[in-house]
Short mmCIF file of N, CA and C in Angstrom, two decimals:
data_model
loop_
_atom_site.label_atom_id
_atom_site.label_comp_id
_atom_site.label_asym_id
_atom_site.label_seq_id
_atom_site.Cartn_x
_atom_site.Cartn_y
_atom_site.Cartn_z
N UNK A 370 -2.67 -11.27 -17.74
CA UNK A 370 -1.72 -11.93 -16.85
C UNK A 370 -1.49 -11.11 -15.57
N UNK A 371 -1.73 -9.77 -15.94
CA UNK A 371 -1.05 -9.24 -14.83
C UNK A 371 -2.58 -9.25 -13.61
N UNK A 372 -3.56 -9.23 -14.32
CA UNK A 372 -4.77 -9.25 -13.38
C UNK A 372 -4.52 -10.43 -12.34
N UNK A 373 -4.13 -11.74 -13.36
CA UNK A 373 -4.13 -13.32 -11.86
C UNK A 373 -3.26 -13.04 -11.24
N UNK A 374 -1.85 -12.19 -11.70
CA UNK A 374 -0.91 -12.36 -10.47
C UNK A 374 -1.53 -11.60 -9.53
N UNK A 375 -2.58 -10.24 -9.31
CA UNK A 375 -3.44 -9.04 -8.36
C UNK A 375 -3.57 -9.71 -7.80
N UNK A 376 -4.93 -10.55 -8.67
CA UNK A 376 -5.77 -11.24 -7.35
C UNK A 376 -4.93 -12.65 -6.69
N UNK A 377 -4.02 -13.50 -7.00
CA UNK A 377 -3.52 -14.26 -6.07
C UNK A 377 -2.73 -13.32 -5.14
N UNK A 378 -2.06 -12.12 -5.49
CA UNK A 378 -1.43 -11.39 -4.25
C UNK A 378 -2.69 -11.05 -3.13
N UNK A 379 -3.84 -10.67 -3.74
CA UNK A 379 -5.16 -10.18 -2.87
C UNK A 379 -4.92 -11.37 -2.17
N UNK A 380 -5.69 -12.45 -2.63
CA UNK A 380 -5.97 -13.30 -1.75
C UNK A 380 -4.53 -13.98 -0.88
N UNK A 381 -3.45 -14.57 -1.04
CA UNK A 381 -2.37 -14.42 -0.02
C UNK A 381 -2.18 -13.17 0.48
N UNK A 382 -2.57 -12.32 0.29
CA UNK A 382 -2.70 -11.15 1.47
C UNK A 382 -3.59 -11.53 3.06
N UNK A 383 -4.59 -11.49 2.15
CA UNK A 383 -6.30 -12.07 2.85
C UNK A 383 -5.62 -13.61 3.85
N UNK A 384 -4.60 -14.40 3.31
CA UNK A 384 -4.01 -15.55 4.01
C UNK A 384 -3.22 -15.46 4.97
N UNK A 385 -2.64 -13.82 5.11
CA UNK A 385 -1.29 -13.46 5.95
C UNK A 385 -0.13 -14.43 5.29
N UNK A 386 -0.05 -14.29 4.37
CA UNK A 386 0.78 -15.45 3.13
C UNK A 386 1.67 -13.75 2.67
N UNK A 387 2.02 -13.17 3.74
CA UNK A 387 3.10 -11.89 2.76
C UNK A 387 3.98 -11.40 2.19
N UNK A 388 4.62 -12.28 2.06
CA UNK A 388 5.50 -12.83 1.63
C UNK A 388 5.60 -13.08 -0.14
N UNK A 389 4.44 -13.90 -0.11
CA UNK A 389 4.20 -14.60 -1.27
C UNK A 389 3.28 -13.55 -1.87
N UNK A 390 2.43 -12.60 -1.20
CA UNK A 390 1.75 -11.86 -1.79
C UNK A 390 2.67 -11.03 -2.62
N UNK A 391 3.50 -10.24 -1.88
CA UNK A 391 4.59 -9.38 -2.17
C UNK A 391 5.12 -10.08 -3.59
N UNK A 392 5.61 -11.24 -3.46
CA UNK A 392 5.81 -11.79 -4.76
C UNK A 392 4.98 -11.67 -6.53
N UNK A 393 4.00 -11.72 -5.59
CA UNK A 393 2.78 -11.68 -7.14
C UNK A 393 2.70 -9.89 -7.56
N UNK A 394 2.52 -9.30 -5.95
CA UNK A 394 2.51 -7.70 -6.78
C UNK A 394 3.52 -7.40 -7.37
N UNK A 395 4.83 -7.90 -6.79
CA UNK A 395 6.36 -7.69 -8.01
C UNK A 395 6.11 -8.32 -9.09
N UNK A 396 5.23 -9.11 -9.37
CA UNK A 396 4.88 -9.72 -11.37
C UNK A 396 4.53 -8.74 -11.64
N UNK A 397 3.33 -8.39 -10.92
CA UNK A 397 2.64 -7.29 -11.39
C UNK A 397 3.06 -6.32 -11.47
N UNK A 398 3.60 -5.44 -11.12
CA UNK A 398 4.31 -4.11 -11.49
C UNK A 398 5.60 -4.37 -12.58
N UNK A 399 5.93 -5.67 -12.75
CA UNK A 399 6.93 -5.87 -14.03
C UNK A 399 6.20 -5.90 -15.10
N UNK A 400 4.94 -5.89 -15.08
CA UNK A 400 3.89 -6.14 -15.94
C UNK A 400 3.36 -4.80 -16.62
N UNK A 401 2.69 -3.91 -15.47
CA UNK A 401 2.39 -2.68 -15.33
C UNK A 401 2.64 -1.49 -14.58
N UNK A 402 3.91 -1.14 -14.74
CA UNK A 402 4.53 -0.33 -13.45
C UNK A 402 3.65 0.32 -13.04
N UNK A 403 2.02 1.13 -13.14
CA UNK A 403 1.84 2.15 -13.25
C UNK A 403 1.18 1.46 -12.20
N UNK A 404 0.47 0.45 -11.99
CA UNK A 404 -0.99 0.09 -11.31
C UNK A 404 -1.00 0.50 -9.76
N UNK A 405 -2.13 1.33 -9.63
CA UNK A 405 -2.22 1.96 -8.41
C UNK A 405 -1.90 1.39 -7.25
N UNK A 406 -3.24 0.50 -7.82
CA UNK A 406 -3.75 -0.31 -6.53
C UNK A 406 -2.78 -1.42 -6.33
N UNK A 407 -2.16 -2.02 -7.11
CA UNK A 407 -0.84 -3.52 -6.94
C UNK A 407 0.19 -1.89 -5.40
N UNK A 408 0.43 -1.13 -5.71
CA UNK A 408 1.58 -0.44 -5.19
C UNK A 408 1.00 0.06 -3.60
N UNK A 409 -0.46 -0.18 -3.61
CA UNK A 409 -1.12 0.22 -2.63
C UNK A 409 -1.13 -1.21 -1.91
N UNK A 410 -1.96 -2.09 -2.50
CA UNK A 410 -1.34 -3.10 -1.80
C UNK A 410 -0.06 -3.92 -1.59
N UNK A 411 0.45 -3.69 -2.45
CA UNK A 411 2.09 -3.95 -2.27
C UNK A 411 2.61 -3.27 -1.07
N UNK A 412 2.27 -2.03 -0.68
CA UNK A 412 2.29 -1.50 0.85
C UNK A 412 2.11 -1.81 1.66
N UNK A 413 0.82 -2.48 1.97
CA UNK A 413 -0.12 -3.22 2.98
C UNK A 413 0.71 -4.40 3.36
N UNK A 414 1.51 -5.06 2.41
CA UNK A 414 1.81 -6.15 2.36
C UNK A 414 3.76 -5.87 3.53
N UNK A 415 4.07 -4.98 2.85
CA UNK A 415 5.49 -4.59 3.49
C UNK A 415 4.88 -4.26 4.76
N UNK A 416 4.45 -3.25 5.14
CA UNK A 416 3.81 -2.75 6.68
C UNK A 416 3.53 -4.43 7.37
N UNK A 417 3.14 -5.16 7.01
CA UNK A 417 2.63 -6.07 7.64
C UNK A 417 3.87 -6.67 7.77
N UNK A 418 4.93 -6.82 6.73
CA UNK A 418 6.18 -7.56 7.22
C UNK A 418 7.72 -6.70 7.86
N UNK A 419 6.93 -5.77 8.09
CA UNK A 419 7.57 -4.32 8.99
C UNK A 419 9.03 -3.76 8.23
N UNK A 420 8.35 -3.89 7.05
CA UNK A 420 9.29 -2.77 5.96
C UNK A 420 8.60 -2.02 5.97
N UNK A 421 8.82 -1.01 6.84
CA UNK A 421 8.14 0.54 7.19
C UNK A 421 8.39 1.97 5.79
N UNK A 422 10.21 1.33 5.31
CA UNK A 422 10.27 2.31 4.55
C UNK A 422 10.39 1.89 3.41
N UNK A 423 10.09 0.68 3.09
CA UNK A 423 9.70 0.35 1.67
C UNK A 423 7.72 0.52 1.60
N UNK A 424 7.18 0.50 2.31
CA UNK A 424 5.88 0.12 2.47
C UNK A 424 5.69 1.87 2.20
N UNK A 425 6.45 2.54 2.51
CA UNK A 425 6.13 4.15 2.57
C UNK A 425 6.17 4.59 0.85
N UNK A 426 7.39 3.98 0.41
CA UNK A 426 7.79 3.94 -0.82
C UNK A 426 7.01 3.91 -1.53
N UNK A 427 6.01 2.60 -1.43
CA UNK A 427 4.98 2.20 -1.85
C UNK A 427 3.60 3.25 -1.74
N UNK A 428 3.52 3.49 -1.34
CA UNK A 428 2.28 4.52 -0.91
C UNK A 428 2.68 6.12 -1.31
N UNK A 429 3.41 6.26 -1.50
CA UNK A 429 3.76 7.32 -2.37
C UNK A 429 4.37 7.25 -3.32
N UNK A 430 4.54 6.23 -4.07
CA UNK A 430 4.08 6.23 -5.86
C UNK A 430 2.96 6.09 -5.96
N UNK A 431 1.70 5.65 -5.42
CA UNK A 431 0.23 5.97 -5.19
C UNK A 431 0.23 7.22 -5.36
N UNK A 432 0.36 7.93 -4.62
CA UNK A 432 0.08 9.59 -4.14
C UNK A 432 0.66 10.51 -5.28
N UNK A 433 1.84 9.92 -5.93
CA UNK A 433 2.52 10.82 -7.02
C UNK A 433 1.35 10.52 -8.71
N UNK A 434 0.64 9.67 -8.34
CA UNK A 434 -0.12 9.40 -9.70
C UNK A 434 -1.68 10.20 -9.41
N UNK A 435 -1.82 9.78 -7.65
CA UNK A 435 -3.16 9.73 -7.38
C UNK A 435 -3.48 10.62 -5.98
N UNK A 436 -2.93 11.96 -6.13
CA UNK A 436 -3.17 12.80 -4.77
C UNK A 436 -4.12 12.48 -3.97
N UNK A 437 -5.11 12.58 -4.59
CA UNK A 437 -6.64 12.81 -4.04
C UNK A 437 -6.90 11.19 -3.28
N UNK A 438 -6.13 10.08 -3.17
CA UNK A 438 -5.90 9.11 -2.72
C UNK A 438 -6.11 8.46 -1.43
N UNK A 439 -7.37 8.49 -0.97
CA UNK A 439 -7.77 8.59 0.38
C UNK A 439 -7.26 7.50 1.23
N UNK A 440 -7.19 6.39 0.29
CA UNK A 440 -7.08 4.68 1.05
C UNK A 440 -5.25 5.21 0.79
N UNK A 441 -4.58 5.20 -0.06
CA UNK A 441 -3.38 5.86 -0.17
C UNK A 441 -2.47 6.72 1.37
N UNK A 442 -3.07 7.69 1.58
CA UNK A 442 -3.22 8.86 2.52
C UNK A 442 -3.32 8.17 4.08
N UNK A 443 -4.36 7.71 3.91
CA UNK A 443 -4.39 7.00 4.97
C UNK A 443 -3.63 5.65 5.40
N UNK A 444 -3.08 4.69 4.49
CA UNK A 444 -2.08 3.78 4.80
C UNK A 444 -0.96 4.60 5.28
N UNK A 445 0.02 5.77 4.57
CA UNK A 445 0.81 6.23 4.76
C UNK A 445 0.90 6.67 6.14
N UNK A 446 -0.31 7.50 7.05
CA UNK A 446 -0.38 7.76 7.96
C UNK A 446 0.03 6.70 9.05
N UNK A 447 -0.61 5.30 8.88
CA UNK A 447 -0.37 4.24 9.77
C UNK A 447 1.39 4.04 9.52
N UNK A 448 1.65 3.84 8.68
CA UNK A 448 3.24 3.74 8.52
C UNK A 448 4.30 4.88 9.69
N UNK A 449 3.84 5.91 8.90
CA UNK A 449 4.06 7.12 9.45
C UNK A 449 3.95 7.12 11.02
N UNK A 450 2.69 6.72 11.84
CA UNK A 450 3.06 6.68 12.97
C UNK A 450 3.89 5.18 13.64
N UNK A 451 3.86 4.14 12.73
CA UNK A 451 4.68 3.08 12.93
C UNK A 451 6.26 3.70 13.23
N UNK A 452 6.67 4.53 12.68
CA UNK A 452 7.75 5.16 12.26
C UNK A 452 8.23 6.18 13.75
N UNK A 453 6.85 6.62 14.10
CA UNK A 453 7.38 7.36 15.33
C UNK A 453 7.20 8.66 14.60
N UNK A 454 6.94 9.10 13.46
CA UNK A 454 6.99 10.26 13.03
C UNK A 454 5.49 10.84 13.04
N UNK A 455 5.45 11.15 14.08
CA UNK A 455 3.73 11.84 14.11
C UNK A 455 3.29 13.11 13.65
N UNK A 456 3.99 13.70 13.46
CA UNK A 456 3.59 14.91 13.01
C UNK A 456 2.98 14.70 11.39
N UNK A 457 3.99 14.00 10.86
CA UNK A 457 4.06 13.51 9.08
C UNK A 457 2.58 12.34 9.36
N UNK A 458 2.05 11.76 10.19
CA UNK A 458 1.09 10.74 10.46
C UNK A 458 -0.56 11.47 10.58
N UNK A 459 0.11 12.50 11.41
CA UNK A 459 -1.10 13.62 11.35
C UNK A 459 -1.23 14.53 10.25
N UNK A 460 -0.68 14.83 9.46
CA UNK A 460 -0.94 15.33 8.39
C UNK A 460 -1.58 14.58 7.37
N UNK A 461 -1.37 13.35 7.16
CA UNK A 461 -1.52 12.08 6.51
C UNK A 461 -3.34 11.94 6.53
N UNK A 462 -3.43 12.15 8.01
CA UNK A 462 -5.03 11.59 7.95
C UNK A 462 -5.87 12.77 8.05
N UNK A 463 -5.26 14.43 7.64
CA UNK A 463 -5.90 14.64 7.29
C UNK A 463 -6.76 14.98 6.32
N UNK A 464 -7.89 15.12 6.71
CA UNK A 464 -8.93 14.96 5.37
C UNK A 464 -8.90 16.03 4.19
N UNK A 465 -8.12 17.19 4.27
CA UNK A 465 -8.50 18.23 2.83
C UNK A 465 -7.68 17.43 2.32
N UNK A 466 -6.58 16.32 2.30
CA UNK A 466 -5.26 15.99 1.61
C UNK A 466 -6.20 15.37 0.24
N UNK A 467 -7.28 14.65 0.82
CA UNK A 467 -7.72 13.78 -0.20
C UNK A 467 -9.24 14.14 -0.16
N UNK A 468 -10.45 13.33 -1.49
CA UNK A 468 -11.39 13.98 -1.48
C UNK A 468 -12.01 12.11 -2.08
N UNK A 469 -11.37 11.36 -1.96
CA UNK A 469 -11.88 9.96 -2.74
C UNK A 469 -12.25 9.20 -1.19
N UNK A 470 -13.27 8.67 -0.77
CA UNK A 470 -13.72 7.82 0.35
C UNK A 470 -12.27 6.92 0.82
N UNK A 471 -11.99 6.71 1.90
CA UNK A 471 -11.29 5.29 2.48
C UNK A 471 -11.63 3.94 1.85
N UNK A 472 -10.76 3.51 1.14
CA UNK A 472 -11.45 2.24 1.04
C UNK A 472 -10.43 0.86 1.26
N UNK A 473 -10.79 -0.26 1.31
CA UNK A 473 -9.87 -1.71 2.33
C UNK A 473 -8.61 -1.51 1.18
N UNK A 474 -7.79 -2.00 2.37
CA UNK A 474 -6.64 -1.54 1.31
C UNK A 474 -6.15 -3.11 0.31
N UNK A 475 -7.40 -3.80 0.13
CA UNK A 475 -7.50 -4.75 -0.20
C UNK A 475 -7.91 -4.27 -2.01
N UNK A 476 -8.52 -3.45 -2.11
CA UNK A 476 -10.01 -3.22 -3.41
C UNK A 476 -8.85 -2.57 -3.96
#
């Protein structure tokens, strides 16, 4: 169950539907608090509806499970300079933080 609510949040993501995406990753984490990737994109999804500091929130319960978190690391950074806080944005992207490739913050 908790997989169809992912992928309908994926894809209303993919719709600019963020709203509704946001909705399905909240099944999902009532489901499986732990899941990386729902909290990673559950991020993507706030940033886009300019909850800067819930979207941050989000991306670091990523980072507290999954340091090495490259797609993680790097969302945070975009937040981070959304925020005006550049220093915390530049630290973010850089690369010793993490050691796992970038990947869409979709996967």
């Amino acid at each position: 169950l908790a997989d169809c609510h992912y992928n309908r949040g994926v894809v209303l993501y993919a719709l600019h539907r963020f709203e509704e995406a946001l909705e399905s990753y909240d099944k999902v984490l009532q489901i499986s608090p732990q899941h990386a990737d729902c909290h990673l994109n559950r991020g993507s999804a706030l940033k886009s509806l300019k909850r800067l500091d819930e979207a941050l929130h989000a991306y670091d319960t990523v980072l507290a499970s999954e340091p090495a978190r490259a797609d993680a690391h790097f969302n945070r950074g975009l937040v981070m300079f959304d925020l005006r806080r550049y220093g915390d944005a530049e630290a973010s992207f850089d690369p010793p933080r993490y050691t796992q490739p970038v990947r869409s913050p979709l996967l």
